[in-house]
PDB file of C-alpha atoms in Angstrom:
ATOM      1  CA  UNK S  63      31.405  -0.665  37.730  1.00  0.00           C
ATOM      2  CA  UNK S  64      33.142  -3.432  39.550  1.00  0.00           C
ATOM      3  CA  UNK S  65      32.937  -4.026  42.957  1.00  0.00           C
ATOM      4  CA  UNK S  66      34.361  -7.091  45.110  1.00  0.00           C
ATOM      5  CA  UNK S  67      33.808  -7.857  48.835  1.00  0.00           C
ATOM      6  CA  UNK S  68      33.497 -10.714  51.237  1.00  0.00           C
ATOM      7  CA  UNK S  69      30.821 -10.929  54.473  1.00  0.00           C
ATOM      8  CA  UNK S  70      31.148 -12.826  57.651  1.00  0.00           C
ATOM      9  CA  UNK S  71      27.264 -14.612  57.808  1.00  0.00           C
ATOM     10  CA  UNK S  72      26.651 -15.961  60.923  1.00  0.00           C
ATOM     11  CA  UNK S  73      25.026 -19.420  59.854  1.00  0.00           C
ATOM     12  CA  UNK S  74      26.080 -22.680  57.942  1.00  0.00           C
ATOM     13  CA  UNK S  75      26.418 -22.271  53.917  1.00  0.00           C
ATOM     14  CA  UNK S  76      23.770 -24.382  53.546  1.00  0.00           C
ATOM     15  CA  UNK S  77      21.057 -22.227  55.440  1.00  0.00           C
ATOM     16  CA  UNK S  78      22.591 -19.364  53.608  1.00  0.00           C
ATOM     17  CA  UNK S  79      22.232 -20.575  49.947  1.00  0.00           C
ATOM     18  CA  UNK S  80      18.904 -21.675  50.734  1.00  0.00           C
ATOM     19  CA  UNK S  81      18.038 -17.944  51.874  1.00  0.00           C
ATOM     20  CA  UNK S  82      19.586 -16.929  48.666  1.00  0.00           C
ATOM     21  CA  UNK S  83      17.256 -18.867  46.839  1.00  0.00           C
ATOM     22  CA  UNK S  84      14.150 -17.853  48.378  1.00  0.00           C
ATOM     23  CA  UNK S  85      12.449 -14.776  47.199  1.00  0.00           C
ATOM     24  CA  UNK S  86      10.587 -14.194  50.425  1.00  0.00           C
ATOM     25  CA  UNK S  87      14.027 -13.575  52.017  1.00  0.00           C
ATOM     26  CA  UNK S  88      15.681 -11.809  48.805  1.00  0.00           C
ATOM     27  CA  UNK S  89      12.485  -9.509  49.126  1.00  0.00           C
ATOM     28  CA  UNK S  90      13.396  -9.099  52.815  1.00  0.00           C
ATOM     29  CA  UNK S  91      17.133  -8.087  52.280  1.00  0.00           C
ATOM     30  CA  UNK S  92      16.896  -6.412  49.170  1.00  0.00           C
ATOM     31  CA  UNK S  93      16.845  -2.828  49.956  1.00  0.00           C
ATOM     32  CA  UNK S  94      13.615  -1.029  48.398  1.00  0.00           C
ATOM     33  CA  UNK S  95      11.987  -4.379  47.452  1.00  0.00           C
ATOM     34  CA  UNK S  96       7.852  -3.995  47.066  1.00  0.00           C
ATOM     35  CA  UNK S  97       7.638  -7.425  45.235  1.00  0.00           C
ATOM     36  CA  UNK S  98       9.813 -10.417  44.424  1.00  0.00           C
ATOM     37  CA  UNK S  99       8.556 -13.436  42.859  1.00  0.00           C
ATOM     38  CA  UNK S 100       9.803 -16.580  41.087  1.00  0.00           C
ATOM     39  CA  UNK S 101      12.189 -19.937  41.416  1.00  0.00           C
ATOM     40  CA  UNK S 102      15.889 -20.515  41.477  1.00  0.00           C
ATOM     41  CA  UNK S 103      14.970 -22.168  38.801  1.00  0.00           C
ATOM     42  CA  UNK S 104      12.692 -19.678  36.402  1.00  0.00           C
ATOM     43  CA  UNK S 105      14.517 -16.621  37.692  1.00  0.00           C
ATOM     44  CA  UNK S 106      12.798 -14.154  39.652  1.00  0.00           C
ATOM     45  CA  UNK S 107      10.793 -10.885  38.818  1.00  0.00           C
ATOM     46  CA  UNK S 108      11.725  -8.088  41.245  1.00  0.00           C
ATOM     47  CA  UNK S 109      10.377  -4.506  41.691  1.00  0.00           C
ATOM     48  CA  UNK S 110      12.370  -2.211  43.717  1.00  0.00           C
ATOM     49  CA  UNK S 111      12.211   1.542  44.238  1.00  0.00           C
ATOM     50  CA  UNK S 112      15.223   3.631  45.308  1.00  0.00           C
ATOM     51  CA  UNK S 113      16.457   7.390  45.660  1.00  0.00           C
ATOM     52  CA  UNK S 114      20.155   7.701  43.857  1.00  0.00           C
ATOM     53  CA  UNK S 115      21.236  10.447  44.702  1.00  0.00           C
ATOM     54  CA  UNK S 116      18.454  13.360  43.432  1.00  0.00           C
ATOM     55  CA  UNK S 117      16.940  10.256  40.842  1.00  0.00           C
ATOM     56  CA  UNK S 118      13.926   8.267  42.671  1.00  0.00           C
ATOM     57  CA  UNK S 119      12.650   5.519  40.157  1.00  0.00           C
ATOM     58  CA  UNK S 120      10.862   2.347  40.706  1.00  0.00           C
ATOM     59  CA  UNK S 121      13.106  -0.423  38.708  1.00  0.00           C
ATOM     60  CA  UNK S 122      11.553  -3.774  37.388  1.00  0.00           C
ATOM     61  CA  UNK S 123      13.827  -6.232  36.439  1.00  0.00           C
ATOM     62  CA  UNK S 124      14.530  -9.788  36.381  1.00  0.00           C
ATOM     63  CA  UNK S 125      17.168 -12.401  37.749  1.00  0.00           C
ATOM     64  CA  UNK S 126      18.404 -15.188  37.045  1.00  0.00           C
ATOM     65  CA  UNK S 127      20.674 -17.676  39.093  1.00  0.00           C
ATOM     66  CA  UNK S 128      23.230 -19.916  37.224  1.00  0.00           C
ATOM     67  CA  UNK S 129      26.561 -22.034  37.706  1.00  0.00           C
ATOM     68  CA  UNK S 130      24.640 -23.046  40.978  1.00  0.00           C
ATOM     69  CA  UNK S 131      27.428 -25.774  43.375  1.00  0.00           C
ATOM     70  CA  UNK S 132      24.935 -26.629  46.358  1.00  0.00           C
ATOM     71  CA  UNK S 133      25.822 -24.849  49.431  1.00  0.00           C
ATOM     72  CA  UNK S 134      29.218 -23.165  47.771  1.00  0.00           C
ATOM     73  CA  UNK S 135      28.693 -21.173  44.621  1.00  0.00           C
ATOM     74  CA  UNK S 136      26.269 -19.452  42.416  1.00  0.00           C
ATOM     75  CA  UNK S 137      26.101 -16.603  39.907  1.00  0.00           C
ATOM     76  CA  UNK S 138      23.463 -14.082  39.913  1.00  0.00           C
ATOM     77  CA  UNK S 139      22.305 -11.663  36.580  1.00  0.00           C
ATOM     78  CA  UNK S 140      20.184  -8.949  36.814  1.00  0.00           C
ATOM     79  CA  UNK S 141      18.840  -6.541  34.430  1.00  0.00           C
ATOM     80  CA  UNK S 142      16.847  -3.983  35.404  1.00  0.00           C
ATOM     81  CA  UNK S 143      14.459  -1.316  33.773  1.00  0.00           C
ATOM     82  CA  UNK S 144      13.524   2.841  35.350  1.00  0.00           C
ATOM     83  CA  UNK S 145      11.885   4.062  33.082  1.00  0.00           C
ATOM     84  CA  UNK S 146      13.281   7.661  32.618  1.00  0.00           C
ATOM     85  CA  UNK S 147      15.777   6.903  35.506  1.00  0.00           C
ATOM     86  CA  UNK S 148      17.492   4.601  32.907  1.00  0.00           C
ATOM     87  CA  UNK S 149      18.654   0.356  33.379  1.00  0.00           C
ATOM     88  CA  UNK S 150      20.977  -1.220  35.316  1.00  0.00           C
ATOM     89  CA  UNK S 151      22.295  -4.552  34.631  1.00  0.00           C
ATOM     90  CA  UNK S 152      25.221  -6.821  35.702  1.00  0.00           C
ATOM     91  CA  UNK S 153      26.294  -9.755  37.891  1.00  0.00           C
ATOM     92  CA  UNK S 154      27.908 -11.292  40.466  1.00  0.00           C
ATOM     93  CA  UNK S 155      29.893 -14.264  41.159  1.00  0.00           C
ATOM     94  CA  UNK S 156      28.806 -15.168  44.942  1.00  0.00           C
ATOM     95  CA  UNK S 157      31.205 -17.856  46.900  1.00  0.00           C
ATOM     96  CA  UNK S 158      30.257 -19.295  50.364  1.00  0.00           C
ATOM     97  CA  UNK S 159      33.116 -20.693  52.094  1.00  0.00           C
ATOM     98  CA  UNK S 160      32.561 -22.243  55.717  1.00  0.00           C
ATOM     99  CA  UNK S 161      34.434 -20.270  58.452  1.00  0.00           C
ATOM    100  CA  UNK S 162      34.936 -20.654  62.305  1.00  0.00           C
ATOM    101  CA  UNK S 163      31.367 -18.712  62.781  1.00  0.00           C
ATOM    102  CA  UNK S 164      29.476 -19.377  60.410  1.00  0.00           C
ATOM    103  CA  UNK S 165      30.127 -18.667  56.948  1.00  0.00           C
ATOM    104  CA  UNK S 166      32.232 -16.511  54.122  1.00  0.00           C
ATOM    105  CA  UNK S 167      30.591 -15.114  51.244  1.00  0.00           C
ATOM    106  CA  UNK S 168      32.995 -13.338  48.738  1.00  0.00           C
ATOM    107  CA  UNK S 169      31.240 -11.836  45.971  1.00  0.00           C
ATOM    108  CA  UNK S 170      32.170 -10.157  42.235  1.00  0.00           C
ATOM    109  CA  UNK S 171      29.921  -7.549  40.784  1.00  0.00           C
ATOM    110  CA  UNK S 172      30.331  -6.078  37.196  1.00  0.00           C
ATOM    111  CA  UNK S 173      27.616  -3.769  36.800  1.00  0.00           C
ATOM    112  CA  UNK S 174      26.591  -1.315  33.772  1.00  0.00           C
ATOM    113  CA  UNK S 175      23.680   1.591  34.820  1.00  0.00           C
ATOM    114  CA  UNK S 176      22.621   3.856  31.589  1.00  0.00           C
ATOM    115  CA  UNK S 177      20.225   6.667  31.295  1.00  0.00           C
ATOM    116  CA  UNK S 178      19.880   9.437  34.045  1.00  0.00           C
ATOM    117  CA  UNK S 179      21.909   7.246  36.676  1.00  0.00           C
ATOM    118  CA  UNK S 180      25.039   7.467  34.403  1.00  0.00           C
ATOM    119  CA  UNK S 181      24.652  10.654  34.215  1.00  0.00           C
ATOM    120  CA  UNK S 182      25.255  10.784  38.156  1.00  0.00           C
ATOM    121  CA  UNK S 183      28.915  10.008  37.674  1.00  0.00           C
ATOM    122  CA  UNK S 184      30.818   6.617  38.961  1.00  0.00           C
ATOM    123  CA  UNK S 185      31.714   8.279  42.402  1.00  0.00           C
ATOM    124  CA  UNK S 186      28.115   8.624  43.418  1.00  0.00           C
ATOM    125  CA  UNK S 187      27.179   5.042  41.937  1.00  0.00           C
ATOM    126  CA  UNK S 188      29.832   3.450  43.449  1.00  0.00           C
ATOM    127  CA  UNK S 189      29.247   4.473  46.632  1.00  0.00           C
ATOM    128  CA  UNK S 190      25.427   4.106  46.209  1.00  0.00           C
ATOM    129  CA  UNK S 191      26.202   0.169  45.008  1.00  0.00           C
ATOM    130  CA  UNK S 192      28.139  -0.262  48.063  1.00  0.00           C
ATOM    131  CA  UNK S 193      25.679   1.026  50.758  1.00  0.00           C
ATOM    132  CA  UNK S 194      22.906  -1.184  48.775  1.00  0.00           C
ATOM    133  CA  UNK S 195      25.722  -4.047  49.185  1.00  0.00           C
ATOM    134  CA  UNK S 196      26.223  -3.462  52.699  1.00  0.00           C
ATOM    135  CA  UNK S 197      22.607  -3.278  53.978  1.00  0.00           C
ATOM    136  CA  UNK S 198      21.697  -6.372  52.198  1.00  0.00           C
ATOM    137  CA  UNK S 199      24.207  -8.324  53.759  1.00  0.00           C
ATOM    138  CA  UNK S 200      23.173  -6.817  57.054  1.00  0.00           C
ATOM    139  CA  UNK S 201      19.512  -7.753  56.613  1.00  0.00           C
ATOM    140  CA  UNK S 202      20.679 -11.418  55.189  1.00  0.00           C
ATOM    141  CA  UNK S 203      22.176 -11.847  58.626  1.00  0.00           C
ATOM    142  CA  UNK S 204      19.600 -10.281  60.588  1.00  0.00           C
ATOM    143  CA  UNK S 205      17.404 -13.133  59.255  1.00  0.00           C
ATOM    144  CA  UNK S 206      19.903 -15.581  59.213  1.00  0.00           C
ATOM    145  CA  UNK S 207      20.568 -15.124  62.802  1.00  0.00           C
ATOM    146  CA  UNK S 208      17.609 -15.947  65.233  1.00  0.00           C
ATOM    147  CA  UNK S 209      20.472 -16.364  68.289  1.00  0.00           C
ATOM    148  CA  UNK S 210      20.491 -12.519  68.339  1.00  0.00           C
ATOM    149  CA  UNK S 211      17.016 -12.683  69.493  1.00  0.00           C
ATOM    150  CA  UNK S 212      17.795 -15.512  72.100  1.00  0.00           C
ATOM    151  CA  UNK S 213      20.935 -13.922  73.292  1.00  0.00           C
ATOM    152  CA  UNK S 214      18.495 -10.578  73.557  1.00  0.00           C
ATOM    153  CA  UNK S 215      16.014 -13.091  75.578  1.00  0.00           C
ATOM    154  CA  UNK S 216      19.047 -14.212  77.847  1.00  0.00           C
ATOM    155  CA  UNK S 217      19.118 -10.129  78.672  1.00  0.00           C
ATOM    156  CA  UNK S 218      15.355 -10.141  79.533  1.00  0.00           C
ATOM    157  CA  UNK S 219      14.425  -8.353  76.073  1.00  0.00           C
ATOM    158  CA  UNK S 220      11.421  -9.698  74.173  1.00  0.00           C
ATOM    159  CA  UNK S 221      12.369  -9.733  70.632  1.00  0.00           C
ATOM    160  CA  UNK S 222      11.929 -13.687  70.329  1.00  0.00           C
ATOM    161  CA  UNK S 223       8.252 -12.929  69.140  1.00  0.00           C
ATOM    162  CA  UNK S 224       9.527 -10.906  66.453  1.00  0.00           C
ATOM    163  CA  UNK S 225      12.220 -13.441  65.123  1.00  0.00           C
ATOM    164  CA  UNK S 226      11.639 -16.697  65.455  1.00  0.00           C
ATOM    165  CA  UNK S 227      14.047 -17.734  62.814  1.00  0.00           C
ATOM    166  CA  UNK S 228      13.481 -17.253  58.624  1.00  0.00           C
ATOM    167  CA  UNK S 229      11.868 -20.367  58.243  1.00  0.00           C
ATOM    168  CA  UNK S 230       9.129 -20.218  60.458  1.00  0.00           C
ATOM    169  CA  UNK S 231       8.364 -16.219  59.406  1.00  0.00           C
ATOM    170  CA  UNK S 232       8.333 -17.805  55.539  1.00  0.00           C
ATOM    171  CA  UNK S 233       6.056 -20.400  56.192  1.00  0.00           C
ATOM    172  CA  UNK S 234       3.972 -17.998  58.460  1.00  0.00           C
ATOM    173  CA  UNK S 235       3.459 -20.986  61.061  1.00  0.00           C
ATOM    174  CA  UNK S 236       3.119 -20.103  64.300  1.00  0.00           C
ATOM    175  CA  UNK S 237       4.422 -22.099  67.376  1.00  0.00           C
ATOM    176  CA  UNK S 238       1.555 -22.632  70.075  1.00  0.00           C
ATOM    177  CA  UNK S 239       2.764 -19.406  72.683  1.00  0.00           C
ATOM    178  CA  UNK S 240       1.957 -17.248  69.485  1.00  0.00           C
ATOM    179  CA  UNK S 241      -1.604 -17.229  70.166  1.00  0.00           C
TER     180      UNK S 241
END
């Protein structure tokens, strides 16, 4: 499977590469994440679960980043195990490219999925690899963007409790009117 798309990210590249290297964040994104652990530069061990379709499996796997350009370019490679759901494995080419608000990011996937999931057919991967595609992006920029929660604030909503920006929920800090 090969799938290529591009995502408007509503912060600099260089706050988004550093989400992309964090696995508290990946964890957060990553649809069906329980656990991800690791360094840009050891890889990372992830454990997801997901439903494909009428297959439900719990996939371990591990990824590793490579051809890493600061703030511009990386390439991600996955391989992941279902047990009697079967693998999937693959990679993607991910580009960051500054833009008027914010930032870019183009990505190539080549994927390969064996065992029960091929036997799914391509239609209902392909559109399962896209939703997956989708909501990560949408979760990378719900943590990415903590001026949702002030423009929400401006409206007399309190959600600024609840997102105070990725750093500070990584670090677990709390600012003084936290209590």
């Amino acid at each position: 499977m090969q799938m290529s798309d591009q995502k408007e990210i509503a912060a600099d590249p260089a706050r988004v590469y550093a989400a992309l290297l964090t696995a508290d964040v990946l964890q957060a994104c990553v649809p069906g994440a329980q656990d991800v652990t690791g360094s840009p530069e050891e890889g990372y061990e992830a454990k997801v679960t997901q439903k494909v379709g009428p297959v439900k499996a719990t996939f371990t796997g591990k990824v590793t980043l490579s051809d890493m350009v600061e703030n511009e370019k990386l390439t991600i490679t996955g391989e992941g195990k279902g047990g009697a759901a079967g693998f999937a494995k693959g990679g993607a080419v991910v580009t960051l490219t500054p833009s008027e608000t914010g930032t870019l990011l183009s990505y190539d996937v080549d994927a390969k999925v064996g065992g029960k999931l091929a036997q799914l057919g391509s239609r209902i991967i392909d559109g399962f690899a896209k939703k997956m595609a989708d909501q990560f992006f949408t979760n990378l920029q719900d943590t990415l963007a903590p001026e949702t929660a002030e423009a929400a604030d401006e409206e007399g909503t309190d959600v600024g409790a609840e997102k105070q920006g990725w750093f500070k929920s990584l670090t677990g800090k709390k600012s003084s009117d936290d209590g």
